[in-house]
PDB file of C-alpha atoms in Angstrom:
ATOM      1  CA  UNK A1412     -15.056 -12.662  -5.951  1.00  0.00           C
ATOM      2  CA  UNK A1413     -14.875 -10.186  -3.071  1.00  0.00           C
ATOM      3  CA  UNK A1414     -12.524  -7.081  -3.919  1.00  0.00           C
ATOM      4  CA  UNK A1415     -12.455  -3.453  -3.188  1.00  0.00           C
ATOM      5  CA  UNK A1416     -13.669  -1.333  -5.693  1.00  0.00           C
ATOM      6  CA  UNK A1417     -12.733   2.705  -6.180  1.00  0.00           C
ATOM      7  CA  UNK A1418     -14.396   4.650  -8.472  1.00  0.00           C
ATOM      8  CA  UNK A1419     -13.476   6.704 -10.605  1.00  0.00           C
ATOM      9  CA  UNK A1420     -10.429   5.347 -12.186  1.00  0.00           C
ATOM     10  CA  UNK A1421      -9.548   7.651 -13.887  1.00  0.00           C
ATOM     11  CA  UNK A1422     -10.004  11.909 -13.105  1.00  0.00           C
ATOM     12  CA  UNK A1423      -8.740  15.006 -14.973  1.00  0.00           C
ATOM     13  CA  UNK A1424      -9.643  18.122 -13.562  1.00  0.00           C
ATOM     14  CA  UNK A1425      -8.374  21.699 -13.333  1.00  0.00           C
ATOM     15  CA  UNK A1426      -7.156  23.647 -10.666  1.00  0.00           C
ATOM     16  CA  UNK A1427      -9.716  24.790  -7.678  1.00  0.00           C
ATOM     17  CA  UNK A1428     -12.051  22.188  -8.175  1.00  0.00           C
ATOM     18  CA  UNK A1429     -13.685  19.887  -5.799  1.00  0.00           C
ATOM     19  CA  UNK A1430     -12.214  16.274  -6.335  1.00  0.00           C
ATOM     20  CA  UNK A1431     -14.444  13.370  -4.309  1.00  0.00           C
ATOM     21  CA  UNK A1432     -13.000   9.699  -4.650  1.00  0.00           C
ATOM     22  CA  UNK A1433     -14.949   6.784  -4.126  1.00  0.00           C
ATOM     23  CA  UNK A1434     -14.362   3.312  -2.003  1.00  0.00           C
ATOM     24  CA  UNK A1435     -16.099  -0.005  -1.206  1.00  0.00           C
ATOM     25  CA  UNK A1436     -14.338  -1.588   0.809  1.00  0.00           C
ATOM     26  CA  UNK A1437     -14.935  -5.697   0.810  1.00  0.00           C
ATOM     27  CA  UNK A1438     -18.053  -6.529   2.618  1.00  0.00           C
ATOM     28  CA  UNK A1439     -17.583  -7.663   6.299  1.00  0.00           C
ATOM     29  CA  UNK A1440     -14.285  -5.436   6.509  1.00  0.00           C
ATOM     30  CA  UNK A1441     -14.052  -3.028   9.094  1.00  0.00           C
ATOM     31  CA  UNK A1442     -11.096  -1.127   8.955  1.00  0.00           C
ATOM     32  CA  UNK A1443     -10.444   1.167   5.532  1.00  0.00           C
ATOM     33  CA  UNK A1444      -7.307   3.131   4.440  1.00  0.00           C
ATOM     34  CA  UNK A1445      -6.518   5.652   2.249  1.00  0.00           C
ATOM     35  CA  UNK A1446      -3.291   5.926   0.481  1.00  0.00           C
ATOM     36  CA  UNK A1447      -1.580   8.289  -1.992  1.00  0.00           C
ATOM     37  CA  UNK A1448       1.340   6.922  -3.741  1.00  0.00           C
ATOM     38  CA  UNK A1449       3.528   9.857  -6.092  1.00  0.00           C
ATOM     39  CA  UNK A1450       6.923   9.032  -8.085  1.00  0.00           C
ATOM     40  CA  UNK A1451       8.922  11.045  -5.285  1.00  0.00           C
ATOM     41  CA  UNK A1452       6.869  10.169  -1.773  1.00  0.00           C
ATOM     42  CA  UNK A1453       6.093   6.405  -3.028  1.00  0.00           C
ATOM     43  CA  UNK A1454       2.798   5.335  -0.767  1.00  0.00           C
ATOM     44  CA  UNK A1455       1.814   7.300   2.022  1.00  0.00           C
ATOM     45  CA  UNK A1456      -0.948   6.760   4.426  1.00  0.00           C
ATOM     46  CA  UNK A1457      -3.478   9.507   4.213  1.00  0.00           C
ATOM     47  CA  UNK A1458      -6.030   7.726   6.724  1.00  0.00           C
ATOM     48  CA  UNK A1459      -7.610   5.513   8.737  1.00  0.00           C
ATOM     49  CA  UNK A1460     -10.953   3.982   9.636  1.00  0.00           C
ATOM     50  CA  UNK A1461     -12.035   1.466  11.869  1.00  0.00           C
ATOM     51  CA  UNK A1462     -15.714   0.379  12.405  1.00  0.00           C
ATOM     52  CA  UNK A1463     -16.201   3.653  10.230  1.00  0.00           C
ATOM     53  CA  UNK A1464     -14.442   6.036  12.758  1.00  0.00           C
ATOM     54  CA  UNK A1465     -11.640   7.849  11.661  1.00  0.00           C
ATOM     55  CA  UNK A1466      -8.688   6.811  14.049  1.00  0.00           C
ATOM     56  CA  UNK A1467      -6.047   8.584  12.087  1.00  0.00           C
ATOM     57  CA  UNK A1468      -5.810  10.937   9.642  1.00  0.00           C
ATOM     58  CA  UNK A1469      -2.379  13.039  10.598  1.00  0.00           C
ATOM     59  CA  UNK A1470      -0.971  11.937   7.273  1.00  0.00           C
ATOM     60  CA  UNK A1471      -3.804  14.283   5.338  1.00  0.00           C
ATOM     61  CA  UNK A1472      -3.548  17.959   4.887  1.00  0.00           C
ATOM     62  CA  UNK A1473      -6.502  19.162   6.769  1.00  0.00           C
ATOM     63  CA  UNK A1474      -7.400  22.200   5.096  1.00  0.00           C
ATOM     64  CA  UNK A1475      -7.889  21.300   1.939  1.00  0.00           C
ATOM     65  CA  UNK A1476      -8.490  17.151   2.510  1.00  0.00           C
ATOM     66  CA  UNK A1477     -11.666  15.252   4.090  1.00  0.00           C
ATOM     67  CA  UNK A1478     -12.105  11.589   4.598  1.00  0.00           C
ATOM     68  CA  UNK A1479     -15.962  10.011   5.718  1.00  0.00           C
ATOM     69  CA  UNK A1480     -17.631   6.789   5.778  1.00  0.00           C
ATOM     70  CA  UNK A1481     -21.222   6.956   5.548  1.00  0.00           C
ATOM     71  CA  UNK A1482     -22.025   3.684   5.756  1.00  0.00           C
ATOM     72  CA  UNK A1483     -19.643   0.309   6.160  1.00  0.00           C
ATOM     73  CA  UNK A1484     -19.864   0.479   1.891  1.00  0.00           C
ATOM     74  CA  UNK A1485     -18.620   3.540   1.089  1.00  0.00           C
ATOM     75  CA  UNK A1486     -15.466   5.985   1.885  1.00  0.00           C
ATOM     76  CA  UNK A1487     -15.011   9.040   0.303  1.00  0.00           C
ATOM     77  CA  UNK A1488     -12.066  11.124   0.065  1.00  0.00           C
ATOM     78  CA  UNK A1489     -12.869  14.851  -0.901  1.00  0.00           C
ATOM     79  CA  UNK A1490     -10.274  17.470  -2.317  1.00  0.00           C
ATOM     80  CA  UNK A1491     -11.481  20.678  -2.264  1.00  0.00           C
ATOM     81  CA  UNK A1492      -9.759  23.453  -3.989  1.00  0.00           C
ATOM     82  CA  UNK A1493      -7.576  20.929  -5.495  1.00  0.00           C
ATOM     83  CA  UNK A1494      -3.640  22.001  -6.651  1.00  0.00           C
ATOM     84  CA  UNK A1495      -1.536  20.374  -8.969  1.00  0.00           C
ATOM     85  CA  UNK A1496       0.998  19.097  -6.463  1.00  0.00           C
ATOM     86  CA  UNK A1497      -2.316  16.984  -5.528  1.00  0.00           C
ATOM     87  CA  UNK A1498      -1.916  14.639  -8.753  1.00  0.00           C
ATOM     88  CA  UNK A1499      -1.149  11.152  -7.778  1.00  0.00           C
ATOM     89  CA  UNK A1500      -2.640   7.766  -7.384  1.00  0.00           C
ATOM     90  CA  UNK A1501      -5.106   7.356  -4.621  1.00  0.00           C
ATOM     91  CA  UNK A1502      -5.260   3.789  -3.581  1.00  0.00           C
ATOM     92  CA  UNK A1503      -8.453   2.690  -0.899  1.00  0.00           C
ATOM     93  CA  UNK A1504      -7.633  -0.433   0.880  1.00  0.00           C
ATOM     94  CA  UNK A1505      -9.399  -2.396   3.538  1.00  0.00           C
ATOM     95  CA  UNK A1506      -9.168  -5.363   5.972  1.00  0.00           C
ATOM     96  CA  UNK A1507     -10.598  -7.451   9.099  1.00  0.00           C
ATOM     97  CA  UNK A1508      -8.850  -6.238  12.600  1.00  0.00           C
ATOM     98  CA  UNK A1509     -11.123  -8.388  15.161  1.00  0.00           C
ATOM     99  CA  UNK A1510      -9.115  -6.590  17.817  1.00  0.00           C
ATOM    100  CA  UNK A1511      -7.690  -3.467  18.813  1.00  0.00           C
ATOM    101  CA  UNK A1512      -4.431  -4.826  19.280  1.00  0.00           C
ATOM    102  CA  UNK A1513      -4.629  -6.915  15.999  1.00  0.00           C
ATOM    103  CA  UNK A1514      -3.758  -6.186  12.661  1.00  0.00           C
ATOM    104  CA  UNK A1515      -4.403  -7.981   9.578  1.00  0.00           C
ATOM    105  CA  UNK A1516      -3.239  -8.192   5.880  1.00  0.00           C
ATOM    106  CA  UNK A1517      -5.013  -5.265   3.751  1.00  0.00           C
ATOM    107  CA  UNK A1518      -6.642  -5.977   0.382  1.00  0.00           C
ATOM    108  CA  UNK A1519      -6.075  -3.049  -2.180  1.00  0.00           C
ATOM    109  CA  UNK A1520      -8.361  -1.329  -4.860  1.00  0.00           C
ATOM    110  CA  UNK A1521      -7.173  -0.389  -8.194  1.00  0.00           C
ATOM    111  CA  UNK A1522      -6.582   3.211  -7.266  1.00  0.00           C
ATOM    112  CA  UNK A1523      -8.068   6.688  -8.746  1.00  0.00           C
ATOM    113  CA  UNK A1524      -5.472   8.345 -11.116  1.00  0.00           C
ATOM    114  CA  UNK A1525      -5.546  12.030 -10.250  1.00  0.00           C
ATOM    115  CA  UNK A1526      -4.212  14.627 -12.550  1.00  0.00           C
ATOM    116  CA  UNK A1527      -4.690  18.272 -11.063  1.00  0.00           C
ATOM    117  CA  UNK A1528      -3.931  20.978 -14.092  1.00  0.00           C
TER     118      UNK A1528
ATOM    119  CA  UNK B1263      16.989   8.219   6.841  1.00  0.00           C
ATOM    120  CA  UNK B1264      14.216   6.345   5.662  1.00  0.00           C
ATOM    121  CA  UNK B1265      12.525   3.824   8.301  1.00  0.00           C
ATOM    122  CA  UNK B1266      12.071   1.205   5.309  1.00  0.00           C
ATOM    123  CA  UNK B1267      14.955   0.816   3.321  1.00  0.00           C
ATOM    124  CA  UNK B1268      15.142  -1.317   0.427  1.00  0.00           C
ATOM    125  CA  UNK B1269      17.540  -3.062  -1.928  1.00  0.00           C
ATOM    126  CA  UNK B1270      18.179  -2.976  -4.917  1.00  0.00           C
ATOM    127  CA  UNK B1271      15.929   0.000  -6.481  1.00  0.00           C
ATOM    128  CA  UNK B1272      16.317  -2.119  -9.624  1.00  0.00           C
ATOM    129  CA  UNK B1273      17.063  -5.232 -10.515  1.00  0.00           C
ATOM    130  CA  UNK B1274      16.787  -6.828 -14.195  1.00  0.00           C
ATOM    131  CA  UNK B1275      17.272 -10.886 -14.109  1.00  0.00           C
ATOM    132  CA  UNK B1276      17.107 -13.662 -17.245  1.00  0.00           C
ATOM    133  CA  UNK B1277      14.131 -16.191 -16.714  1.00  0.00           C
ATOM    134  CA  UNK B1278      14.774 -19.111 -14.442  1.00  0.00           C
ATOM    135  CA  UNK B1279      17.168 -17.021 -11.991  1.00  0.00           C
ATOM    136  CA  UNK B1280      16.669 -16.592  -8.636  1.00  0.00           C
ATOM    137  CA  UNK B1281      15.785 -13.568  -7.315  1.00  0.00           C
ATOM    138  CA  UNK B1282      16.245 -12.108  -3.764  1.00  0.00           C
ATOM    139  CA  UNK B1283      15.033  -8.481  -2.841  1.00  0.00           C
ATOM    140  CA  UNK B1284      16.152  -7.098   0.699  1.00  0.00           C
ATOM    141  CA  UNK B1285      13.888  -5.137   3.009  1.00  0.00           C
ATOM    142  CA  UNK B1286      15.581  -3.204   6.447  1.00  0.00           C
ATOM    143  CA  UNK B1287      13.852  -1.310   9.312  1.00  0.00           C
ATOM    144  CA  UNK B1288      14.882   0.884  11.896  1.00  0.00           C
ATOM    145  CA  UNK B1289      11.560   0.830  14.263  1.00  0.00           C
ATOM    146  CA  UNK B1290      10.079  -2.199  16.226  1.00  0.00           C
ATOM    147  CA  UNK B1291       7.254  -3.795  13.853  1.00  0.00           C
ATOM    148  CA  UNK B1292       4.313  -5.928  14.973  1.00  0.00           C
ATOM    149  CA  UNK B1293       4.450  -7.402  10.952  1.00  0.00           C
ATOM    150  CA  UNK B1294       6.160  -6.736   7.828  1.00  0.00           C
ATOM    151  CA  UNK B1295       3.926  -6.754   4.288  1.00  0.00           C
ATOM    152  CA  UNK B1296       5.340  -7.935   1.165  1.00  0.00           C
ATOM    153  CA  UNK B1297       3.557  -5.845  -1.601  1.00  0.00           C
ATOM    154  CA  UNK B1298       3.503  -6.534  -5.688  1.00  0.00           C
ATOM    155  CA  UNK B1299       2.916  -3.524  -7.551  1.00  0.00           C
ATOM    156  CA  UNK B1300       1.831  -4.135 -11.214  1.00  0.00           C
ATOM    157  CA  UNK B1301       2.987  -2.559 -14.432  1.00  0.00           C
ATOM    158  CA  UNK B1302      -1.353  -1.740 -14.843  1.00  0.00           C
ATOM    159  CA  UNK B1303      -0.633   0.379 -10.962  1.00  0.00           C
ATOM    160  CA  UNK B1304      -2.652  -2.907  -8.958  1.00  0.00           C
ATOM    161  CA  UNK B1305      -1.514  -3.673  -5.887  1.00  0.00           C
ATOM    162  CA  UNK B1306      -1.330  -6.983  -4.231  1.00  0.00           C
ATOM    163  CA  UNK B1307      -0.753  -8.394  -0.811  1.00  0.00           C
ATOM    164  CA  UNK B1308       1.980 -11.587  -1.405  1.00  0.00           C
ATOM    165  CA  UNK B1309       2.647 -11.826   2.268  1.00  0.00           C
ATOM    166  CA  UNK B1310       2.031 -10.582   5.757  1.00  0.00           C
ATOM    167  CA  UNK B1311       4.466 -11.754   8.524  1.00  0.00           C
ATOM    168  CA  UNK B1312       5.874 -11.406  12.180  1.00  0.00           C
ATOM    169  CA  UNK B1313       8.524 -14.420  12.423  1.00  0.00           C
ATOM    170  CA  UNK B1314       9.973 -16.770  10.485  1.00  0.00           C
ATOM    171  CA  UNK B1315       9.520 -17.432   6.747  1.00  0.00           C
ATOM    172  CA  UNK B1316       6.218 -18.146   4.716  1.00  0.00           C
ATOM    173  CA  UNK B1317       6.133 -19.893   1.284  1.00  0.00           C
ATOM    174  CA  UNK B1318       3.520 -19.223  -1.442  1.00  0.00           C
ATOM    175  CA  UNK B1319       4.054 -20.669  -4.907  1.00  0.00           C
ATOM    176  CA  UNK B1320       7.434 -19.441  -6.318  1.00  0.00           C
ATOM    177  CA  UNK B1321       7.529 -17.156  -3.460  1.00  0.00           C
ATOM    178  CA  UNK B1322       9.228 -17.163  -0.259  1.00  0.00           C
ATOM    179  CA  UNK B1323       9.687 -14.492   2.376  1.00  0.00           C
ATOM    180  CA  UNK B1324      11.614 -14.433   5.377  1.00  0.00           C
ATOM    181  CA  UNK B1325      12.226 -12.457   8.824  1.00  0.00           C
ATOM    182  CA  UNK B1326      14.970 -11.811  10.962  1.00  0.00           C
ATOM    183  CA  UNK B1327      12.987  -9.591  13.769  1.00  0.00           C
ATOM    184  CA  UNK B1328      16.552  -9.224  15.742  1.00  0.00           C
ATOM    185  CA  UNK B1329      18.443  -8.239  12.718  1.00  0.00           C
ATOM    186  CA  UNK B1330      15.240  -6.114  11.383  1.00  0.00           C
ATOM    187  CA  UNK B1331      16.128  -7.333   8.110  1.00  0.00           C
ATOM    188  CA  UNK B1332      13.627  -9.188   5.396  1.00  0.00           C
ATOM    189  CA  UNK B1333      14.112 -11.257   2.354  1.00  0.00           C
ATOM    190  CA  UNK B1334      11.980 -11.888  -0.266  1.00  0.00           C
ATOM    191  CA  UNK B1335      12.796 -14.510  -2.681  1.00  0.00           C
ATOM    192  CA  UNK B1336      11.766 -15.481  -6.359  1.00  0.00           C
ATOM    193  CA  UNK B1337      12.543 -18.925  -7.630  1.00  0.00           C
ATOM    194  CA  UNK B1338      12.227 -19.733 -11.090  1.00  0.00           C
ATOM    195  CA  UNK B1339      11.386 -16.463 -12.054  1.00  0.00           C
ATOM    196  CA  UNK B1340       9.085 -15.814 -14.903  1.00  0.00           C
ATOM    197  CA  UNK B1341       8.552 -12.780 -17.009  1.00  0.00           C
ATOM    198  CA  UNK B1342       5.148 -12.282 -15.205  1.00  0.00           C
ATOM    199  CA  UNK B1343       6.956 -11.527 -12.040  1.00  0.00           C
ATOM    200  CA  UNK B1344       8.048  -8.294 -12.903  1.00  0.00           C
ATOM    201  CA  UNK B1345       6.219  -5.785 -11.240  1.00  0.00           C
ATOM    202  CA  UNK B1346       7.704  -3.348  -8.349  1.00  0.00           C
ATOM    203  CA  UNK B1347       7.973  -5.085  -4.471  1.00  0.00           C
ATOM    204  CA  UNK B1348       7.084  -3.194  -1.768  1.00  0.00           C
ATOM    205  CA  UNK B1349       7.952  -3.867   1.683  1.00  0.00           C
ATOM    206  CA  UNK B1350       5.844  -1.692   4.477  1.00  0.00           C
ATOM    207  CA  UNK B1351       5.861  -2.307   8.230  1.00  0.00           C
ATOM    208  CA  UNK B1352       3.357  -1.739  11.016  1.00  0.00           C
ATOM    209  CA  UNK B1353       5.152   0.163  13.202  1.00  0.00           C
ATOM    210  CA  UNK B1354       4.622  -1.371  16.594  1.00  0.00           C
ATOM    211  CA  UNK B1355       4.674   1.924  18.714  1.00  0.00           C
ATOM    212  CA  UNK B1356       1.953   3.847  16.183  1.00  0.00           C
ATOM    213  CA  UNK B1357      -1.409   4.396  14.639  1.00  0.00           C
ATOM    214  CA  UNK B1358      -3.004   1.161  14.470  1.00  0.00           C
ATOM    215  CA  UNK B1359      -3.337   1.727  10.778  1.00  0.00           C
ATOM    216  CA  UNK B1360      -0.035   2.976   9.793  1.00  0.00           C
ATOM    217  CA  UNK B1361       1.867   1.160   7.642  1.00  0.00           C
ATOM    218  CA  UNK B1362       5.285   2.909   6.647  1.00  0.00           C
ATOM    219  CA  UNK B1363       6.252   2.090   3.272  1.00  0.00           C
ATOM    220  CA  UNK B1364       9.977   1.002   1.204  1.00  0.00           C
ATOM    221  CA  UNK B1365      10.131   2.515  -1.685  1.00  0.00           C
ATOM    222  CA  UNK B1366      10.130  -0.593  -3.752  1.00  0.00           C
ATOM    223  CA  UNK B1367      12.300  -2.789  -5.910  1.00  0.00           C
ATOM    224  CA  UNK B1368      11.703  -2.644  -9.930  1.00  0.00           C
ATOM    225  CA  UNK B1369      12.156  -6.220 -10.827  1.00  0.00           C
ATOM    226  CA  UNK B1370      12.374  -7.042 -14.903  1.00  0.00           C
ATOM    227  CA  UNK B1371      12.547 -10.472 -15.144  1.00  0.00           C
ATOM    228  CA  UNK B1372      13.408 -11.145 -19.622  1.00  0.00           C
ATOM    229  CA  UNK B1373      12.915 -13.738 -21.239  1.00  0.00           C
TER     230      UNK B1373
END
């Protein structure tokens, strides 16, 4: 059955290093989000794609934080130097909007567990 | 103030009763999401709605778009159904992809 799938699920990594999270979003969907979601924030959006152009990403610190979509099956998220203060769950979601004006339900992946030391 | 709000944080129930979990919001919305959280971290879309009420299963959820208030009710409610609920809005005047989030209701449901 269709789903979105992130990858890895799991990530443990130290200080200063690059961090790149993975997406596929459900095939046929053209809009993708990225979300973090921490104990004290709860979910947050980080950003947005539509027909793979990024239409917001004001939610994502810029200097550090990058967000592409190669192709309509992947999304990346990329932390580079990463801090601890980054550690959260990254969730990738994605849905159908057939219109500008139009919004539709989003499907979520499992999430990528990030722990910064 | 928070543009979600949601009530209660936490709520623990005995199997069978029946459950309602509030949802308020200060901005015009173009729809309201329903989200179930699991205790694994998966999250789930139960319901996406503009007007009215919409009934899946168990489930019900309902919209007062002059009030800006939203219910979300159990029925019957099962020890599966704990999870945390989250209510997020699309905020009519933003980003088309920004959905602002509650912060969620813990529901225990025992046995």
């Amino acid at each position: 059955d269709a789903r979105v799938t992130q990858t890895p699920r799991h990530k443990v990594t130290e200080m200063g290093q690059e961090v790149t999270m993975r997406c596929q979003p459900i095939l046929g969907h053209n809009t993708v989000f990225w979300y973090r979601q921490t104990m004290m924030q709860g979910l947050e959006l980080l950003a947005y794609f539509r027909n793979r152009a990024p239409l917001d990403d004001s939610g994502m610190p810029k200097d550090r934080f990058s967000a592409e979509m190669p192709d309509a099956t992947l999304a990346t998220l990329k932390i580079q130097p990463s801090e601890p203060r980054d550690s959260a769950v990254y969730f990738c979601a994605s849905g159908l909007n057939p219109g500008f004006t139009a919004y539709n339900e989003q499907f979520f992946g499992p999430g990528t567990r990030l722990t910064v030391l | 103030k928070n543009e979600v709000e949601q009530s209660p944080q936490n709520l623990t129930a005995q199997e069978g009763e029946f459950i309602t979990i509030n949802c308020s919001y200060s901005v015009g919305i173009s729809a309201l999401h329903w989200l179930q959280q699991h205790p694994g971290g998966g999250i789930v879309s139960l319901f996406m709605l503009s007007s009215g009420k919409k009934k899946h299963g168990r489930l019900i959820a309902t919209i007062n778009i002059q009030e800006k208030h939203s219910s979300l009710h159990i029925t019957a409610s099962h020890p599966r159904d704990s999870a945390v609920y989250i209510c997020a809005v699309k905020d009519y005047g933003g980003s088309q992809g920004n959905l602002i989030f509650g912060k969620g209701t813990k529901l225990s449901v025992k046995p």
